[in-house]
Coordinates of N, CA and C in Angstrom, one line a residue:
X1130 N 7.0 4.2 15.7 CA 7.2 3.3 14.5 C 5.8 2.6 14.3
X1131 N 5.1 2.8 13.3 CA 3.9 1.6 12.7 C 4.3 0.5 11.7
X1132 N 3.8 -0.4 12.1 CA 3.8 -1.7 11.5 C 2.6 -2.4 11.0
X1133 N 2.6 -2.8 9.7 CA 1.6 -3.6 9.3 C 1.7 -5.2 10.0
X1134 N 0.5 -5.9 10.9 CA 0.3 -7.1 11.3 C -0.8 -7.7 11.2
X1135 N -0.8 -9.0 11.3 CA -1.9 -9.9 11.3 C -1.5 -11.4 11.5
X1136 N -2.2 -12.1 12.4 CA -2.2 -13.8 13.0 C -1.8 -14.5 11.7
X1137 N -0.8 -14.9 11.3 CA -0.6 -16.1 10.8 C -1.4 -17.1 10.6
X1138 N -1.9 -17.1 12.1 CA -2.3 -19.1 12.6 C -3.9 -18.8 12.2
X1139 N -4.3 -17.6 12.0 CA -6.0 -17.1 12.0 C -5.9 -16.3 10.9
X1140 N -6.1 -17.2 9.8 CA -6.3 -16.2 8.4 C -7.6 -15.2 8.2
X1141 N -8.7 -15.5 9.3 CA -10.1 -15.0 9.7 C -9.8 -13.7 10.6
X1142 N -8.4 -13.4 10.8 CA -8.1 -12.5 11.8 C -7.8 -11.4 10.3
X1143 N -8.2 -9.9 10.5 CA -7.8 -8.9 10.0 C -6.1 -8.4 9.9
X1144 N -6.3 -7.7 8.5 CA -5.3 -6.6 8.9 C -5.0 -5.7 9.6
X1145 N -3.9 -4.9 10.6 CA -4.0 -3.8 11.6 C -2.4 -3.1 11.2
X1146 N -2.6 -1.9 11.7 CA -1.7 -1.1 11.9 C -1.5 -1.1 13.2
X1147 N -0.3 -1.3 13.5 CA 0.1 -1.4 15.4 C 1.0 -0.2 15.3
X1148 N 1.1 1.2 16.6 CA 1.8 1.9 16.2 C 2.5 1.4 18.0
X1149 N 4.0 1.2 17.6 CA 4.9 0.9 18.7 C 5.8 1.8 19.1
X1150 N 5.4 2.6 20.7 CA 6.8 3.7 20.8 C 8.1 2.2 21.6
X1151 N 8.9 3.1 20.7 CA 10.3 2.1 20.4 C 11.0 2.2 21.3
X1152 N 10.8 2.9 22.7 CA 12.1 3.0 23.8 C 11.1 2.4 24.6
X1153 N 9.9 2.4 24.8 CA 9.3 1.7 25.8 C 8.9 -0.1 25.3
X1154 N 9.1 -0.3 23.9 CA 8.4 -1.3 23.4 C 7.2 -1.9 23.9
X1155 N 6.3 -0.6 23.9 CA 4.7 -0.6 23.9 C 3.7 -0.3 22.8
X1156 N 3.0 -1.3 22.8 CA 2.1 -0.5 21.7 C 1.1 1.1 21.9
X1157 N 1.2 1.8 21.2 CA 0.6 3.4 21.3 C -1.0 3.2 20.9
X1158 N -1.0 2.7 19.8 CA -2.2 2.7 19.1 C -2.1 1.4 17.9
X1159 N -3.7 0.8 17.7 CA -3.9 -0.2 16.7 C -4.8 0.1 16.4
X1160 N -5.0 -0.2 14.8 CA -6.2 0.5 14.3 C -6.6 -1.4 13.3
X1161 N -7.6 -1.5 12.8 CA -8.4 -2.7 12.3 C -8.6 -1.7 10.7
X1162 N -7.6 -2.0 9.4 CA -7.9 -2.0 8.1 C -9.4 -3.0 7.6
X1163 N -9.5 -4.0 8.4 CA -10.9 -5.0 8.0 C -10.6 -5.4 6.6
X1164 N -9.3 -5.8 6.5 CA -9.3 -6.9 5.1 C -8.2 -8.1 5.8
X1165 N -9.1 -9.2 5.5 CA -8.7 -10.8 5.9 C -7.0 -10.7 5.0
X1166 N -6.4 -11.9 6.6 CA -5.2 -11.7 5.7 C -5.1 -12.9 4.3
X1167 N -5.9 -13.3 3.8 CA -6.5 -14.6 2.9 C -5.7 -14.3 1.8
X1168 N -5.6 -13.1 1.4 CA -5.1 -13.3 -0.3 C -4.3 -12.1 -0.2
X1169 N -3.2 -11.8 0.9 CA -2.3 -10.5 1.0 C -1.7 -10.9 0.6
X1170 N -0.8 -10.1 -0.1 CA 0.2 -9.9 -1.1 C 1.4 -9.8 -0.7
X1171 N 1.3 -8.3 -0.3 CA 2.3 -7.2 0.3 C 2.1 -6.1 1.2
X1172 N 2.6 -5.3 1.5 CA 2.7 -4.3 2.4 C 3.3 -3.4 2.4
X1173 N 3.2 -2.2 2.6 CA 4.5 -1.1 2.6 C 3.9 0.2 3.7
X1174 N 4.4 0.8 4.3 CA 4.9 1.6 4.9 C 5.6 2.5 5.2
X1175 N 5.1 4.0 4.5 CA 6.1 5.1 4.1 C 6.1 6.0 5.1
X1176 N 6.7 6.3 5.7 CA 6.7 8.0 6.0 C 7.1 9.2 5.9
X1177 N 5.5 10.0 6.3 CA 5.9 11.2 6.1 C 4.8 11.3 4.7
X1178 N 5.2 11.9 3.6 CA 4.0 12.2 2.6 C 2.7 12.7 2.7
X1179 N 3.1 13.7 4.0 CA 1.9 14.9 4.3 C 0.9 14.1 5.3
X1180 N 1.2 13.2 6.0 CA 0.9 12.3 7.1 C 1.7 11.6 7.6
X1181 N 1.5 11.2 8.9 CA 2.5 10.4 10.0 C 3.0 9.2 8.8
X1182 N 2.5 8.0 8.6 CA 2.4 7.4 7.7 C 1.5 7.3 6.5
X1183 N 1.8 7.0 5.2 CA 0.7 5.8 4.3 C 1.1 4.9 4.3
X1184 N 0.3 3.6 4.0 CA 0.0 2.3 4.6 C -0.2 2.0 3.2
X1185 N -0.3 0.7 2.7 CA -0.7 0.3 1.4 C -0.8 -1.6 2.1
X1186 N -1.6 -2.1 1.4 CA -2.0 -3.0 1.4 C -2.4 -3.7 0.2
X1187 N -1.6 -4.7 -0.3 CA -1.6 -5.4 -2.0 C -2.8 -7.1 -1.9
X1188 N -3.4 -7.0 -2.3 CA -4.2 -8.6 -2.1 C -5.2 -8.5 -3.2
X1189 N -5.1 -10.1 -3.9 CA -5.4 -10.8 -4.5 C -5.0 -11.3 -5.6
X1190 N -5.6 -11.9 -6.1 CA -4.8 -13.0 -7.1 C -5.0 -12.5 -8.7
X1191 N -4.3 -13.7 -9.4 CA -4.4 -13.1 -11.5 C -5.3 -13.6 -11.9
X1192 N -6.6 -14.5 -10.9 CA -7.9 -14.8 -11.9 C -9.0 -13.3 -11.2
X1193 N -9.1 -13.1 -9.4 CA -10.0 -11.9 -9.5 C -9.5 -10.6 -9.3
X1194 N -7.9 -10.2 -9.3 CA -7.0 -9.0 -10.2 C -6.7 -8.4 -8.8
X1195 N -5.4 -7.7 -8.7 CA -4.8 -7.6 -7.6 C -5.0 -5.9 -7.0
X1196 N -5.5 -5.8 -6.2 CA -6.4 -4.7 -5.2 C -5.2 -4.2 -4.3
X1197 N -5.1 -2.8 -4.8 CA -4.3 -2.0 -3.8 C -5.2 -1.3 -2.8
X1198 N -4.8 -1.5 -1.2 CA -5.6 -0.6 -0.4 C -4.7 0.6 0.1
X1199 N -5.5 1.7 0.3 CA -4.4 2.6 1.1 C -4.8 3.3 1.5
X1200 N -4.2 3.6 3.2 CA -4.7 4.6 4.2 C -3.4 5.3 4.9
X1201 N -4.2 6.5 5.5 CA -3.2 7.2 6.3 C -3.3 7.4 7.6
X1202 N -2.3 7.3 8.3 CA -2.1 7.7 9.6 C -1.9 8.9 10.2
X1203 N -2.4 9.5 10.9 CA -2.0 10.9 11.5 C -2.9 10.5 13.1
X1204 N -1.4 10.6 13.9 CA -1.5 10.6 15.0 C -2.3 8.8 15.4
X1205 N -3.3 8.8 15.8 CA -4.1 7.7 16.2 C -5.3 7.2 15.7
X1206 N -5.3 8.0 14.3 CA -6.6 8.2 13.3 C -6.3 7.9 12.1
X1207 N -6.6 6.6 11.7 CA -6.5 5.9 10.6 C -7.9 6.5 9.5
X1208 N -7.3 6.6 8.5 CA -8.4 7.1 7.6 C -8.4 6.4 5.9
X1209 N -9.0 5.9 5.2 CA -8.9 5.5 4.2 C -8.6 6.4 3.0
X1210 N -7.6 5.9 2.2 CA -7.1 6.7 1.3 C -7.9 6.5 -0.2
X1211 N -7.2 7.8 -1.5 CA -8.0 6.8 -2.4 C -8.0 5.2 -3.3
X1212 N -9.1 5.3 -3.6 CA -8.8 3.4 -4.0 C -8.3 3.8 -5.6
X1213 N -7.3 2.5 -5.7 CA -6.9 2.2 -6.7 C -7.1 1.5 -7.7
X1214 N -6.9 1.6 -9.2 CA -7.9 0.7 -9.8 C -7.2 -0.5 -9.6
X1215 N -8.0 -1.7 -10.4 CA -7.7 -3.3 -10.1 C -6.2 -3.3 -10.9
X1216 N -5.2 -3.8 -10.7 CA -4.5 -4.3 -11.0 C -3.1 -3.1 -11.5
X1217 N -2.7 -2.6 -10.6 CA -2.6 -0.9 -10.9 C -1.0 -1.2 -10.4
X1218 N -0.8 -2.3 -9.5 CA 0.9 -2.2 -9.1 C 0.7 -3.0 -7.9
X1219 N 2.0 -4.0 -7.5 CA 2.0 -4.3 -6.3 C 3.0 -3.5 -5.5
X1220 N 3.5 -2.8 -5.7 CA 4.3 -1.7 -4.7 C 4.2 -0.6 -4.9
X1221 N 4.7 0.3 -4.3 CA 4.8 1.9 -3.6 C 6.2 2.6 -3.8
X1222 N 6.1 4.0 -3.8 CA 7.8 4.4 -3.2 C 7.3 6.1 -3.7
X1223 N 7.8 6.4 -2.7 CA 7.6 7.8 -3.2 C 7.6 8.7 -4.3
X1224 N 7.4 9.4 -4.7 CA 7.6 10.4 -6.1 C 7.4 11.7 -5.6
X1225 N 7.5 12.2 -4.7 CA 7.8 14.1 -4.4 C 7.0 13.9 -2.8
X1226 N 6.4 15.1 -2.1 CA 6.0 15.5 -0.9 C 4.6 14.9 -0.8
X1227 N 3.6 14.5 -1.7 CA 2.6 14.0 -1.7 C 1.9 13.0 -2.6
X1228 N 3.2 12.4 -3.4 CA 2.5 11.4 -4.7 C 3.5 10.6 -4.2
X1229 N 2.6 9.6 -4.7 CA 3.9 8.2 -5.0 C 3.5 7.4 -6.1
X1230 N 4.4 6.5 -7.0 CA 4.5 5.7 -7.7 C 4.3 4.9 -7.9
X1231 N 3.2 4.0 -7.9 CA 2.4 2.7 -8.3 C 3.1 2.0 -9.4
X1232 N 3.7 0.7 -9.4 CA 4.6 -0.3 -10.0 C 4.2 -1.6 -9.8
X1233 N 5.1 -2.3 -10.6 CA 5.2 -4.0 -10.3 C 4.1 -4.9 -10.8
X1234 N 4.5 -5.9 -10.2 CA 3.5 -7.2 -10.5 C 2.3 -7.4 -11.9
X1235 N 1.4 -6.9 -11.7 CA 0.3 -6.4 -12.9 C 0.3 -5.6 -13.6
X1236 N 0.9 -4.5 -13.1 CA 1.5 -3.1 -14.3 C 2.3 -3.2 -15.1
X1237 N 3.2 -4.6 -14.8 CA 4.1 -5.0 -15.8 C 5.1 -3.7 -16.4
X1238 N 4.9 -3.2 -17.3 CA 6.7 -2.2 -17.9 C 5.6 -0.6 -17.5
X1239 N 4.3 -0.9 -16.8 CA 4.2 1.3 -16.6 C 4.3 1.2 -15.0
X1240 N 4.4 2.7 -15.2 CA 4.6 3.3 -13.4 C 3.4 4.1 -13.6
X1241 N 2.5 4.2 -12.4 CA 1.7 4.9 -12.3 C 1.7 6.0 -11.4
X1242 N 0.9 7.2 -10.8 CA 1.2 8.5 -10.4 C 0.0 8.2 -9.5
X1243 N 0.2 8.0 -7.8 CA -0.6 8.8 -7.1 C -0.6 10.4 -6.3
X1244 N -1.6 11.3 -6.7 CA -1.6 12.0 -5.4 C -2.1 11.8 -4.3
X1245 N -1.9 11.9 -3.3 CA -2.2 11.8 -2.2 C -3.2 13.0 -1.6
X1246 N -2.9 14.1 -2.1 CA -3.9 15.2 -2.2 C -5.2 15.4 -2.4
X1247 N -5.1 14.7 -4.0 CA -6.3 15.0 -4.5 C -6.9 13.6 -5.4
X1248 N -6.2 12.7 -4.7 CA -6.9 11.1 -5.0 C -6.6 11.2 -6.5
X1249 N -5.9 11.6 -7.3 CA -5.9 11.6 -9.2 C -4.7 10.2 -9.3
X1250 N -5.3 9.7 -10.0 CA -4.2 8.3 -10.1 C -4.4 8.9 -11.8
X1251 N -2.9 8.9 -12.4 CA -2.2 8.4 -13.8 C -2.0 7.6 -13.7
X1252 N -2.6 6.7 -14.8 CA -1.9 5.1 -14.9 C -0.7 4.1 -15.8
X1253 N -0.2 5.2 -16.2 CA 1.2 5.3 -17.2 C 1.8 6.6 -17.6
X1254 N 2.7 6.6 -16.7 CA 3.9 8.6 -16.9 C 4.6 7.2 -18.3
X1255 N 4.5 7.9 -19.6 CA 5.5 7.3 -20.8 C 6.6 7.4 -20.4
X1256 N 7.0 8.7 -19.5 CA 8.6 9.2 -19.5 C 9.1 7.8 -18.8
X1257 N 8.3 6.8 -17.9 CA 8.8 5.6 -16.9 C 8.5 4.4 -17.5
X1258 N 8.1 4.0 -18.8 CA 7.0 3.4 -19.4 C 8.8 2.5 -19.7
X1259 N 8.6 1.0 -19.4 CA 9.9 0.2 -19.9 C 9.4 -0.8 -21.1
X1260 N 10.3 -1.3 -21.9 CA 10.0 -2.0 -23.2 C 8.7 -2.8 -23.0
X1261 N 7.9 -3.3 -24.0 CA 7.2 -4.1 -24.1 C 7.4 -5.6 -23.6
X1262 N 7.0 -6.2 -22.5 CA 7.4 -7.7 -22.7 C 8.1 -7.4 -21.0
X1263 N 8.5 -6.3 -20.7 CA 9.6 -6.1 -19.3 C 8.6 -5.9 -18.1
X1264 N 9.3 -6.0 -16.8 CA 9.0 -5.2 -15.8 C 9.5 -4.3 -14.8
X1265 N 8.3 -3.2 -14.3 CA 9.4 -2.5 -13.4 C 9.7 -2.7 -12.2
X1266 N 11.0 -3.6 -11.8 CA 11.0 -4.1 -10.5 C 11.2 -2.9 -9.3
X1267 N 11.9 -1.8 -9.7 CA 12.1 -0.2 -8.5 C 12.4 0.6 -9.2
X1268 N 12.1 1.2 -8.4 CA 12.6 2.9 -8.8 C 13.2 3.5 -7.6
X1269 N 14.3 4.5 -8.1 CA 15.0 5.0 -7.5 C 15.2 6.8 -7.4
X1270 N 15.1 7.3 -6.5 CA 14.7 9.1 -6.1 C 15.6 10.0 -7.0

């Protein structure tokens, strides 16, 4: 199981991925993303999507525009994924074996299209595009 963590009490402390085997409740592996937990948002953690996990990481605010991070896991080797533009969604969820769906918060009524493959972010599929004035709170497979 991997988990997104970081100190509460030490906002100067990073983000990490802790990877915990669950019958021994040991940590396996932690890896250091190097973004303060100062202006995090959110978090998500999928698996599977053509790696152990993707990781996403949502931070910052509506005056300097809200920064999706995202990396993948395979095995004990964290690797950075591609970057997303500013203000592109504060969540995740899958969309087939190697893309997922970029939504929420700042995207307001589009859904946008990651591959995971080949780093190509669309930043509004019309077919997902909700009224003007709305937002997309989920999506469903």
């Amino acid at each position: 199981m991997t988990v997104v963590a970081w100190r509460g009490t030490d906002l100067s402390w990073t983000i990490h991925t802790v990877t915990i085997d669950a019958s021994a409740l040991s940590v396996v592996a932690a890896n250091d993303t190097r973004l303060v937990a100062t202006d995090h948002l959110r978090d998500k953690v999928l698996p599977g999507l053509g790696h152990s996990v993707v990781i996403t990481v949502t931070h910052g605010d509506e005056t300097s525009g809200v920064r999706r991070d995202l990396w993948t896991l395979d095995g004990k080797t964290l690797a950075r994924g591609p970057r997303l533009p500013l203000n592109s969604g504060l969540d995740i969820t899958p969309a087939d074996s190697d893309s997922v769906y970029v939504f929420g918060g700042p995207a307001k009524n589009t859904v946008g299209l990651l591959s995971l493959a080949s780093g190509t972010f669309t930043g509004d599929l019309p077919s997902l595009r909700t009224p003007a004035g709305s937002y997309v709170a989920a999506l469903l497979g």
